[in-house]
mmCIF file of C-alpha atoms in Angstrom:
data_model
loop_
_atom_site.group_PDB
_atom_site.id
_atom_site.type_symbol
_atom_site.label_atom_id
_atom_site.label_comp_id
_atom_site.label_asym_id
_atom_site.label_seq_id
_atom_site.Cartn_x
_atom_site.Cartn_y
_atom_site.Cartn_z
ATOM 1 C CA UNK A 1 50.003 -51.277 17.824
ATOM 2 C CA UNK A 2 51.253 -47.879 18.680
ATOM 3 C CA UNK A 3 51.959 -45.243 15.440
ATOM 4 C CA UNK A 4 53.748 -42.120 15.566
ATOM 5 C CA UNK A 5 52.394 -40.777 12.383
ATOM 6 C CA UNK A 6 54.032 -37.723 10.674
ATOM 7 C CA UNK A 7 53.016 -35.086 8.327
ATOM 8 C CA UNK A 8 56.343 -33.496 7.200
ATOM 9 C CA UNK A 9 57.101 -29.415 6.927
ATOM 10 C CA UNK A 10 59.545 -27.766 7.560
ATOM 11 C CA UNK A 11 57.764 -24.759 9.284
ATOM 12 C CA UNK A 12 55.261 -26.794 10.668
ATOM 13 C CA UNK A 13 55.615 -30.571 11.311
ATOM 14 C CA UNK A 14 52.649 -32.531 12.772
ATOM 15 C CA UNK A 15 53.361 -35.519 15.221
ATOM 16 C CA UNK A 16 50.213 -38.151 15.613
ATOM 17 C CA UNK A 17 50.549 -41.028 18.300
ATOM 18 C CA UNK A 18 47.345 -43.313 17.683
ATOM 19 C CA UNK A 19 46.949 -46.665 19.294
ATOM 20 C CA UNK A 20 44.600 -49.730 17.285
ATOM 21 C CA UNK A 21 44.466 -52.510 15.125
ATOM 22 C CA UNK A 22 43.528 -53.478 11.774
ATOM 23 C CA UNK A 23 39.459 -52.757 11.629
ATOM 24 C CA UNK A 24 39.226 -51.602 14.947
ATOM 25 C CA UNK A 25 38.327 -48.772 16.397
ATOM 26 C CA UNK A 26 41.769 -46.179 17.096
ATOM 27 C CA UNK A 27 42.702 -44.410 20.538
ATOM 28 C CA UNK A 28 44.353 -40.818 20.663
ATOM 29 C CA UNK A 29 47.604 -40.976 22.642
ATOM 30 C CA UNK A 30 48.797 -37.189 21.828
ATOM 31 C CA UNK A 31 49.274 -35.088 18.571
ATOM 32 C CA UNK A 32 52.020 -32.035 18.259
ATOM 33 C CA UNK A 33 53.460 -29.214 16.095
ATOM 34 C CA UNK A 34 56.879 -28.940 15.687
ATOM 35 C CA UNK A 35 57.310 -25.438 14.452
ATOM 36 C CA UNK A 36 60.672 -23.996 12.890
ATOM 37 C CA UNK A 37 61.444 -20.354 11.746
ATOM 38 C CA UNK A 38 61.620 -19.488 8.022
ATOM 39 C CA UNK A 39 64.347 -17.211 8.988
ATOM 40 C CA UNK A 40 67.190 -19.772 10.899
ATOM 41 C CA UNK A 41 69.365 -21.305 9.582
ATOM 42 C CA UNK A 42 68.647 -24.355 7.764
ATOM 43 C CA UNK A 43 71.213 -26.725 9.264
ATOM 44 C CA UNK A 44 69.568 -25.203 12.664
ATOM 45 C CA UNK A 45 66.116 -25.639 11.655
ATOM 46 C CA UNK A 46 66.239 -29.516 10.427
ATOM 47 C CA UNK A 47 68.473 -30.361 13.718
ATOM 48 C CA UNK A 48 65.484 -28.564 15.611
ATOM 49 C CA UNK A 49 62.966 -30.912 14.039
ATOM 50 C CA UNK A 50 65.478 -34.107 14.285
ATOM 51 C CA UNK A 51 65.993 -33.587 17.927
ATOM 52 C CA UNK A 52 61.986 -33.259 18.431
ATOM 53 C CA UNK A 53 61.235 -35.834 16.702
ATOM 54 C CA UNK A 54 63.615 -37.959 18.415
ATOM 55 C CA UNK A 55 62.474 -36.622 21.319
ATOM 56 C CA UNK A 56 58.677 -37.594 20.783
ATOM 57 C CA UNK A 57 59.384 -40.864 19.768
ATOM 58 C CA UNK A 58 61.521 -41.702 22.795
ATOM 59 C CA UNK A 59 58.317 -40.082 24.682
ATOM 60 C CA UNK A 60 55.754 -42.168 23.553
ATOM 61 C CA UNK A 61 57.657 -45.647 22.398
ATOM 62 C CA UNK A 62 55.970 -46.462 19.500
ATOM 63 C CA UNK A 63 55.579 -49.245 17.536
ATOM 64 C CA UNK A 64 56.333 -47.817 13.941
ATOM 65 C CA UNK A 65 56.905 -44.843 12.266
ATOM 66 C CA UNK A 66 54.311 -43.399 9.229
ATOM 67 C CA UNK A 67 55.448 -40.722 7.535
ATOM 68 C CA UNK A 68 53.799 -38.696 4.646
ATOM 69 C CA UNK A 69 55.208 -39.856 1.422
ATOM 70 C CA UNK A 70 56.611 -36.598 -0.884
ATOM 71 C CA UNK A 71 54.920 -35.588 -3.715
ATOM 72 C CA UNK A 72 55.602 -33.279 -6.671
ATOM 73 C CA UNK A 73 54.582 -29.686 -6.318
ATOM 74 C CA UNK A 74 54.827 -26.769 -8.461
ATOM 75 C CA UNK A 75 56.781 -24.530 -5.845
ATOM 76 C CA UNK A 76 60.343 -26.001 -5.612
ATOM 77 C CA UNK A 77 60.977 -24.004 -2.352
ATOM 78 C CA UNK A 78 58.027 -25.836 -0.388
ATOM 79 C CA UNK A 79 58.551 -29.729 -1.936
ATOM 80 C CA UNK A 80 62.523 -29.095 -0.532
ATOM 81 C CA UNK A 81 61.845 -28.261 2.951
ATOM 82 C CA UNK A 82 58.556 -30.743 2.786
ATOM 83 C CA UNK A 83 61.236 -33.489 1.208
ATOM 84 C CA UNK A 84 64.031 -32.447 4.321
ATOM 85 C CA UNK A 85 61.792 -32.795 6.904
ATOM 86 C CA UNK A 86 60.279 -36.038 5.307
ATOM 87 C CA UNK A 87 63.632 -37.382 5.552
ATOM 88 C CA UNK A 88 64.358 -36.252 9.313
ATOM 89 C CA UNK A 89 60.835 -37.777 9.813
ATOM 90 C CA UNK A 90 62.089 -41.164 8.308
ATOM 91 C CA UNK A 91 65.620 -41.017 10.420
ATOM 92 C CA UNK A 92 63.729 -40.781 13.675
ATOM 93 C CA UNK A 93 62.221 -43.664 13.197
ATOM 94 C CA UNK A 94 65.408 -45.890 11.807
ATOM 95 C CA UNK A 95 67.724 -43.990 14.614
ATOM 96 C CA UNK A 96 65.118 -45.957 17.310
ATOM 97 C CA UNK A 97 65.042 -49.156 15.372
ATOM 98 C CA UNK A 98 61.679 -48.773 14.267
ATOM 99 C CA UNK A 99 59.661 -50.090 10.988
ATOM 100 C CA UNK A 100 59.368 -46.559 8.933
ATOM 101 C CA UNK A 101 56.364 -47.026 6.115
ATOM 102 C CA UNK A 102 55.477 -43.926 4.036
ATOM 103 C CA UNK A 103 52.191 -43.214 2.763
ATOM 104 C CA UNK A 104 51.110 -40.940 -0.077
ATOM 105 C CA UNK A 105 48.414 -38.373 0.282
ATOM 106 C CA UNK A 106 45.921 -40.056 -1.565
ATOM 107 C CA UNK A 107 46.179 -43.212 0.289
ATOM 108 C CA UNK A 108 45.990 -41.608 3.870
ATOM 109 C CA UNK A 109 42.794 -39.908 2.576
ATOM 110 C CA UNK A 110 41.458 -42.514 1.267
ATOM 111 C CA UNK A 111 42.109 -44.914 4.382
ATOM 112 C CA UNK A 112 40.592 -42.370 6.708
ATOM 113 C CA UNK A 113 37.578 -40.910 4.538
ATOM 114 C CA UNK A 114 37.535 -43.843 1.596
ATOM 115 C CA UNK A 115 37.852 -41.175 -1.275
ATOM 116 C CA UNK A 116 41.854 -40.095 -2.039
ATOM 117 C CA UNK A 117 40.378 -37.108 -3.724
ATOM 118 C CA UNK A 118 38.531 -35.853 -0.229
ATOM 119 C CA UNK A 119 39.419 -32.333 1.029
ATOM 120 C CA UNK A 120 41.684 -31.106 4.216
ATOM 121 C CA UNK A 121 38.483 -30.644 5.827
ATOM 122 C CA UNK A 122 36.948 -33.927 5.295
ATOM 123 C CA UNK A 123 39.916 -35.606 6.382
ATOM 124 C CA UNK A 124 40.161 -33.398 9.688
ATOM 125 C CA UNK A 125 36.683 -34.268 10.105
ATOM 126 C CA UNK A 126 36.934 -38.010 9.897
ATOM 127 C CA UNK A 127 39.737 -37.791 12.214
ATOM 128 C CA UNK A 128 37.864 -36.309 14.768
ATOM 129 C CA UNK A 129 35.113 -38.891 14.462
ATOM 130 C CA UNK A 130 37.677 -42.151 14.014
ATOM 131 C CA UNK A 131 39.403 -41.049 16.940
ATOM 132 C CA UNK A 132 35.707 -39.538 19.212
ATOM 133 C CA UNK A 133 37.326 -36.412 20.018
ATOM 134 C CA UNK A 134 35.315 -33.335 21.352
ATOM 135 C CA UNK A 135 36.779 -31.567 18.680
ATOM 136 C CA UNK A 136 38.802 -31.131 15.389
ATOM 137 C CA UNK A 137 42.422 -31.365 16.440
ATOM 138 C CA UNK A 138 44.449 -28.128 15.180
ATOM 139 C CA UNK A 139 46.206 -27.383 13.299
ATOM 140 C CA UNK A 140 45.770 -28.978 10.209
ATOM 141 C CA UNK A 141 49.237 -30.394 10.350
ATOM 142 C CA UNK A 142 48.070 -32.505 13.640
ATOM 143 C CA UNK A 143 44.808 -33.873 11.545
ATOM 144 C CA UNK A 144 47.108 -34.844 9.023
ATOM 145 C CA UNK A 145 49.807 -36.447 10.845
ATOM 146 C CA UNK A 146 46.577 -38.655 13.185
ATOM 147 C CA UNK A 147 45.259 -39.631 9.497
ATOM 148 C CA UNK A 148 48.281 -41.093 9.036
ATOM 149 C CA UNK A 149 49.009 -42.981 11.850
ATOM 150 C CA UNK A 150 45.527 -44.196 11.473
ATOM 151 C CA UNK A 151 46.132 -45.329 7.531
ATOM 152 C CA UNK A 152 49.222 -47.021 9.392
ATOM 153 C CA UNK A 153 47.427 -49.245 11.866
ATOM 154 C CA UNK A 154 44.779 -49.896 9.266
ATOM 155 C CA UNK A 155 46.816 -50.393 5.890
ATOM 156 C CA UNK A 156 49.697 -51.201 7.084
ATOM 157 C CA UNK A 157 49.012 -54.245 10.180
ATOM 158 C CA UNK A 158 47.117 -55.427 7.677
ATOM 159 C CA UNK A 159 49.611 -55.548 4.883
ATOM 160 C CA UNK A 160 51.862 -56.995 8.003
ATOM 161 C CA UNK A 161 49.765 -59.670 8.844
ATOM 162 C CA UNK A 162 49.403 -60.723 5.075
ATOM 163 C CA UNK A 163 53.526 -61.152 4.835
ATOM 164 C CA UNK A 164 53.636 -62.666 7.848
ATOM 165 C CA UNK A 165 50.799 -65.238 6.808
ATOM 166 C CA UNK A 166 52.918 -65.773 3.580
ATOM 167 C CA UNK A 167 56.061 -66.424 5.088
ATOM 168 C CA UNK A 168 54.424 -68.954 7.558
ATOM 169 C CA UNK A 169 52.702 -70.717 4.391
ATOM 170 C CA UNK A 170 55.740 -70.854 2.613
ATOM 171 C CA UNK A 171 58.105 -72.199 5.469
ATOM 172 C CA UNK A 172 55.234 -75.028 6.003
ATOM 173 C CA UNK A 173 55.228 -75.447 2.057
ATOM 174 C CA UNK A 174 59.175 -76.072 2.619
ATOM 175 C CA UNK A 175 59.321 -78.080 5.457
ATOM 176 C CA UNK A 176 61.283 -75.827 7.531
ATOM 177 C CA UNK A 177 60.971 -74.761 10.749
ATOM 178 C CA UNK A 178 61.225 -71.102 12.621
#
């Protein structure tokens, strides 16, 4: 399963591609910035980040889309540009067809370190183990984003695999046939 996993700002917006499956051990296909100037325009800034994200996933054809899920902040000005971008993030992925899941914080920290409380820095550097790279990816926006796919291919095929077991057990419980 391919992930492009996204970590949503509107200055900075990281892009992870990962590669794995449930359990397994993931493969780094790429991780990017997409940077935007506080000073534009915001209609100019979001269709920036809409046509790179678009852009990136038409690049690397991925299977789904993970995207970090908002959450509530005390500055208003950064949970509205973090919220915009989440939503361009999200439309990338249903503009291609694609399964869009979102994630919370917590959760991608705790799929990728197995503590939702751990640190920017302890997430970064599980990232770089998960994934054997040489060395921390950077920005922190890319670490992010990868931790995300990775929580993806991890938390997600798994929770796939589960509803996908059900419906089979049900439709043999019924009789019917797919």
């Amino acid at each position: 399963m391919r992930v492009l996993g996204i970590d949503p700002g509107l200055t900075r917006c990281g892009v992870g591609v990962v590669e794995g499956q449930p359990g397994r051990t993931c493969k780094l296909i790429g991780y990017y910035v997409v940077y935007t100037e506080p000073d534009d325009d915001i209609a100019q800034r979001l269709l920036h980040l809409d046509r790179s994200l678009g852009e990136l996933v038409a690049e690397h054809t991925p299977d789904s889309v993970a995207v970090e899920r908002v959450f509530s902040q005390h500055n208003t000005q950064t949970i509205t540009g973090t919220a915009q971008a989440s939503g361009i993030g999200i439309l990338a992925g249903a503009r291609a067809g694609l399964p869009v899941q979102t994630y919370t914080p917590s959760e991608v920290k705790a799929a990728v370190t197995g503590s939702g409380t751990a640190g920017k820095a302890q997430v970064t550097s599980m990232v770089t183990r998960l994934l054997n790279l040489d060395g921390p990816p950077r920005p922190a926006d890319a670490a992010d984003a990868l931790a995300i796919a990775i929580c993806h291919i991890w938390r997600g095929g798994t929770r796939n695999r589960l509803q996908a077991a059900a419906v089979k057990a049900a439709l043999r419980r019924t009789g019917a046939r797919r």
